[in-house]
Coordinates of C-alpha atoms in Angstrom, one line a residue:
M1 CA 112.2 103.5 83.0
T2 CA 114.4 101.5 85.4
T3 CA 113.0 101.2 88.9
E4 CA 115.9 99.4 90.6
T5 CA 117.2 102.4 92.6
I6 CA 114.0 104.5 92.8
T7 CA 112.7 105.2 96.4
A8 CA 109.9 107.2 97.9
S9 CA 112.3 110.1 98.4
S10 CA 112.6 110.7 94.6
A11 CA 109.8 113.4 94.7
G12 CA 111.1 115.2 97.8
T13 CA 109.4 115.8 101.2
W14 CA 106.7 117.9 102.8
Q15 CA 105.7 118.8 106.3
L16 CA 102.5 117.6 107.9
G17 CA 102.7 119.9 110.9
D18 CA 105.9 118.9 112.6
L19 CA 106.1 115.6 110.7
T20 CA 108.3 115.2 107.6
V21 CA 107.0 112.8 105.0
N22 CA 108.1 111.8 101.5
R23 CA 105.7 113.1 99.0
I24 CA 104.9 109.6 97.6
G25 CA 103.1 107.6 100.3
F26 CA 100.9 104.6 100.3
G27 CA 97.1 104.2 100.4
A28 CA 95.7 101.2 102.2
M29 CA 92.3 101.0 100.7
R30 CA 93.2 98.3 98.1
L31 CA 94.9 96.0 100.7
T32 CA 91.8 94.1 101.8
H33 CA 90.4 92.8 98.6
L34 CA 91.0 92.2 94.9
A35 CA 89.2 94.0 92.1
D36 CA 86.6 91.2 91.8
G37 CA 85.8 91.5 95.5
S38 CA 87.6 88.4 96.7
A39 CA 89.9 88.5 99.7
S40 CA 93.5 89.6 99.2
D41 CA 96.4 87.3 99.9
R42 CA 97.5 88.2 103.5
A43 CA 101.2 87.3 103.0
R44 CA 101.4 89.2 99.7
V45 CA 99.9 92.4 101.0
T46 CA 101.8 92.4 104.3
G47 CA 104.9 91.9 102.1
V48 CA 103.9 94.9 100.0
L49 CA 103.6 97.1 103.1
R50 CA 107.0 96.0 104.4
R51 CA 108.6 96.6 101.0
A52 CA 107.0 100.0 100.8
V53 CA 108.6 101.0 104.1
E54 CA 112.0 99.5 102.9
L55 CA 111.7 101.8 99.8
G56 CA 111.3 104.9 101.9
V57 CA 107.5 105.2 102.2
N58 CA 106.8 107.0 105.5
H59 CA 103.3 108.2 105.0
I60 CA 100.5 105.6 105.0
D61 CA 96.8 106.5 104.6
T62 CA 94.2 104.2 106.1
A63 CA 90.8 104.0 107.8
A64 CA 89.0 101.7 110.1
F65 CA 86.3 101.4 107.4
Y66 CA 88.7 99.9 105.0
F67 CA 87.8 96.2 105.5
S68 CA 86.4 93.2 103.7
P69 CA 84.8 90.1 105.3
L70 CA 88.3 88.6 105.9
R71 CA 90.7 91.6 106.0
S72 CA 91.1 94.9 107.8
A73 CA 93.6 97.4 106.4
N74 CA 94.5 98.6 109.9
E75 CA 95.1 95.1 111.2
L76 CA 97.3 94.3 108.2
I77 CA 99.3 97.5 108.8
N78 CA 99.7 96.6 112.5
R79 CA 100.8 93.0 111.7
A80 CA 103.2 94.1 109.0
L81 CA 104.8 97.1 110.5
A82 CA 104.5 97.2 114.3
P83 CA 106.5 98.1 116.2
Y84 CA 106.4 101.2 114.1
A85 CA 109.4 103.2 113.0
D86 CA 109.6 106.6 114.6
E87 CA 109.5 108.3 111.2
L88 CA 106.4 106.5 109.9
V89 CA 103.3 108.7 109.7
I90 CA 99.9 107.0 109.7
T91 CA 97.0 109.1 108.5
T92 CA 93.4 107.9 109.1
K93 CA 89.9 109.2 108.4
V94 CA 86.8 109.4 110.5
G95 CA 83.2 110.3 109.8
P96 CA 82.0 107.3 107.8
G97 CA 81.4 104.0 109.6
R98 CA 80.5 100.5 108.6
D99 CA 78.8 97.8 110.6
P100 CA 80.0 94.2 110.5
S101 CA 77.9 93.5 107.4
G102 CA 79.5 96.4 105.6
E103 CA 76.5 98.8 105.7
W104 CA 77.5 102.4 105.9
W105 CA 76.6 105.0 108.5
W106 CA 77.8 108.5 109.3
A107 CA 79.0 109.6 112.7
E108 CA 77.5 112.4 114.7
P109 CA 80.0 114.5 116.6
E110 CA 79.5 112.4 119.8
H111 CA 80.5 109.3 117.8
L112 CA 83.9 110.5 116.7
R113 CA 85.8 109.7 119.8
G114 CA 84.7 106.0 119.4
Q115 CA 85.9 106.0 115.8
V116 CA 89.3 107.5 116.9
E117 CA 89.6 104.9 119.6
E118 CA 88.7 102.1 117.1
N119 CA 91.6 103.2 114.9
L120 CA 93.9 103.4 117.9
R121 CA 93.0 99.8 118.9
Q122 CA 93.3 98.4 115.5
L123 CA 96.6 100.1 114.8
G124 CA 98.0 99.4 118.2
R125 CA 98.9 103.0 118.9
D126 CA 98.4 105.4 121.8
H127 CA 97.8 108.4 119.5
L128 CA 97.0 109.0 115.8
D129 CA 99.5 111.1 113.8
V130 CA 96.9 112.7 111.5
V131 CA 93.1 112.3 111.4
N132 CA 91.1 113.6 108.5
L133 CA 87.4 114.5 109.0
R134 CA 85.7 113.0 106.0
V135 CA 82.9 115.2 104.7
K136 CA 79.8 113.2 103.8
R137 CA 78.9 115.0 100.5
R138 CA 81.3 117.7 99.3
E139 CA 78.7 119.4 97.1
T140 CA 75.8 119.6 99.7
T141 CA 77.2 119.3 103.2
G142 CA 76.7 122.4 105.3
S143 CA 78.6 123.4 108.4
I144 CA 81.3 121.0 109.7
A145 CA 82.0 123.0 112.8
E146 CA 80.5 120.6 115.4
H147 CA 82.3 117.6 113.9
F148 CA 85.6 119.3 113.5
G149 CA 85.3 120.9 116.9
A150 CA 84.9 117.4 118.4
L151 CA 88.1 116.3 116.8
A152 CA 89.9 119.4 118.0
E153 CA 89.0 118.4 121.5
L154 CA 90.5 115.0 121.0
R155 CA 93.6 116.7 119.7
T156 CA 93.8 118.8 122.8
A157 CA 93.4 115.6 124.8
G158 CA 96.4 114.0 123.1
L159 CA 94.7 111.3 121.1
I160 CA 95.4 113.1 117.8
R161 CA 98.5 114.9 116.8
H162 CA 97.3 116.8 113.7
L163 CA 94.0 117.3 111.9
G164 CA 92.9 117.4 108.3
L165 CA 89.9 117.3 106.0
S166 CA 88.8 114.9 103.3
N167 CA 86.3 115.5 100.5
A168 CA 86.0 119.2 101.5
R169 CA 85.2 122.5 100.0
P170 CA 87.1 125.8 100.5
D171 CA 84.4 127.0 102.9
H172 CA 84.8 123.9 104.9
L173 CA 88.5 124.5 105.2
A174 CA 87.9 128.1 106.3
E175 CA 85.5 126.9 108.9
A176 CA 87.9 124.3 110.2
L177 CA 90.9 126.8 110.4
A178 CA 88.8 129.0 112.7
I179 CA 88.7 126.1 115.1
A180 CA 92.2 124.4 114.9
P181 CA 95.2 124.1 112.6
V182 CA 94.7 122.0 109.4
V183 CA 97.7 120.2 108.0
C184 CA 96.2 118.6 104.9
V185 CA 93.2 118.4 102.6
Q186 CA 92.5 115.0 101.0
N187 CA 90.3 115.4 97.9
P188 CA 89.6 113.6 94.6
Y189 CA 91.9 115.2 92.1
G190 CA 93.9 114.4 88.9
I191 CA 94.1 115.0 85.2
G192 CA 90.7 116.1 84.0
S193 CA 89.7 117.8 87.3
P194 CA 87.6 120.9 87.0
A195 CA 89.0 124.4 87.3
E196 CA 87.7 124.9 90.9
D197 CA 89.6 121.9 92.1
H198 CA 92.8 123.3 90.6
A199 CA 92.1 126.6 92.4
F200 CA 91.6 124.8 95.7
L201 CA 94.8 122.9 95.3
D202 CA 96.7 126.2 94.7
A203 CA 95.0 127.9 97.7
C204 CA 96.1 125.1 100.0
G205 CA 99.6 125.6 98.8
E206 CA 99.5 129.3 99.5
R207 CA 98.5 128.4 103.1
G208 CA 101.2 125.8 103.5
I209 CA 98.6 123.0 103.7
A210 CA 99.3 119.7 102.1
F211 CA 96.9 118.7 99.3
V212 CA 96.6 114.9 99.1
P213 CA 94.7 113.7 96.0
F214 CA 92.9 110.4 96.0
F215 CA 91.8 108.7 92.7
A216 CA 94.8 110.5 91.1
I217 CA 95.4 107.3 89.0
A218 CA 91.9 105.9 88.9
G219 CA 90.2 109.2 87.8
A220 CA 86.6 108.4 86.8
G221 CA 87.3 104.8 87.6
R222 CA 87.3 105.7 91.3
E223 CA 87.1 102.7 93.6
A224 CA 87.3 100.3 90.6
G225 CA 90.8 101.6 89.9
V226 CA 90.5 101.7 86.1
I227 CA 90.4 104.3 83.3
A228 CA 88.2 103.5 80.4
D229 CA 90.4 105.4 77.9
D230 CA 93.4 107.5 78.9
G231 CA 93.2 109.6 75.7
E232 CA 95.9 110.3 73.1
R233 CA 97.5 113.3 74.9
V234 CA 98.0 111.2 78.1
R235 CA 99.3 108.3 76.1
A236 CA 101.6 110.4 74.0
V237 CA 103.3 112.2 76.9
A238 CA 103.6 108.8 78.7
R239 CA 105.3 107.3 75.7
A240 CA 107.7 110.3 75.5
H241 CA 108.9 109.6 79.0
G242 CA 108.9 105.8 78.7
V243 CA 106.3 105.4 81.5
S244 CA 102.8 104.0 81.8
A245 CA 99.7 106.2 81.7
A246 CA 99.2 105.5 85.5
Q247 CA 102.7 106.6 86.2
L248 CA 102.2 109.8 84.2
R249 CA 99.0 110.6 86.1
L250 CA 100.9 110.4 89.4
A251 CA 103.8 112.4 88.0
W252 CA 101.5 115.1 86.7
T253 CA 99.7 115.3 90.1
L254 CA 103.0 115.7 92.0
S255 CA 104.1 118.4 89.5
R256 CA 101.2 120.6 90.6
G257 CA 103.1 121.8 93.7
A258 CA 105.6 120.9 96.3
H259 CA 102.7 120.7 98.8
V260 CA 101.0 117.9 96.8
L261 CA 101.4 114.4 98.2
A262 CA 100.5 111.1 96.5
I263 CA 99.0 108.1 98.2
P264 CA 98.6 105.4 95.5
G265 CA 97.5 102.1 96.8
T266 CA 98.2 98.6 95.6
G267 CA 98.5 95.0 96.7
N268 CA 100.9 94.2 93.9
P269 CA 104.7 94.6 94.6
D270 CA 105.4 95.4 90.9
H271 CA 102.8 98.2 90.9
L272 CA 104.4 99.5 94.2
T273 CA 107.8 100.1 92.5
E274 CA 106.1 101.6 89.4
N275 CA 104.2 104.0 91.6
L276 CA 107.4 105.1 93.4
A277 CA 109.2 105.5 90.1
A278 CA 106.6 108.1 89.0
G279 CA 108.2 110.5 91.5
A280 CA 111.3 110.7 89.4
V281 CA 109.4 111.7 86.2
A282 CA 110.2 115.3 85.3
L283 CA 107.6 116.9 83.2
S284 CA 108.2 120.1 81.2
P285 CA 106.0 123.2 81.9
E286 CA 104.4 122.7 78.5
E287 CA 103.5 119.1 79.3
I288 CA 102.1 120.1 82.7
A289 CA 99.9 122.8 81.1
L290 CA 98.8 120.5 78.3
L291 CA 97.7 117.7 80.7
G292 CA 96.2 120.2 83.1
S293 CA 93.8 121.4 80.4
A294 CA 93.2 117.9 79.0
D295 CA 90.0 115.9 78.9
P296 CA 91.7 112.5 79.8
T297 CA 89.6 110.8 77.1
A298 CA 90.6 113.3 74.4

């Protein structure tokens, strides 16, 4: 597939509240370090960010806890893209925190204002477009009302424009919606996800809420960003369309509904254009169904 004229608009747009974004965005997690843990090249990754915006990316996902010993994703975004274009939407997450040594901690409701202000400082903004409350453990976390209520207060105060959830269950979403509007749910999802995740994605669409998968390409590889074996069905459909397995995974995810957004991340300019090109891949209903029922290693 040629990528010369492909832009982020190839997959269409969606609304995050009153903000219009192209359905293919950019995830900042991989900007700070290479797969082996070494520091990324600052000039290269700031160049990737600028190129992404040139190609129509207007939705960037980041977090203050995306940092390595020498790099901060928010600082890289600020350096590369400020002053920000009016149409650029930056989504961030709060809940997890990391101390300077990289050790993780989790915010209590009273800590969330400090995390929001940290993102504001690093990004050089006076408000955050979208803030997702990251749920600590999707399977076992109980009520999120106090945490989400604290963010709703910051929204009322004008520090946050819109709210979302990350790593959440349907009952978490219902609890949040009773407190304030939710514009997006950001959860792990892709080929091979279980039936309950498919159902949650569909339920978000019925409510007009964006569903924003992470690990859509990596799948079981998660933070490592690799798939041990894509399986013959994935490889066969990819060959039929002249794309890579990674591009097919993105295309399939986007095919799941007009409310589904993609936020693939990379520090490689070639991978950037390949990711954007996935938005132009048109899968048949039969292919969508086949891959939706597929074990990715089968």
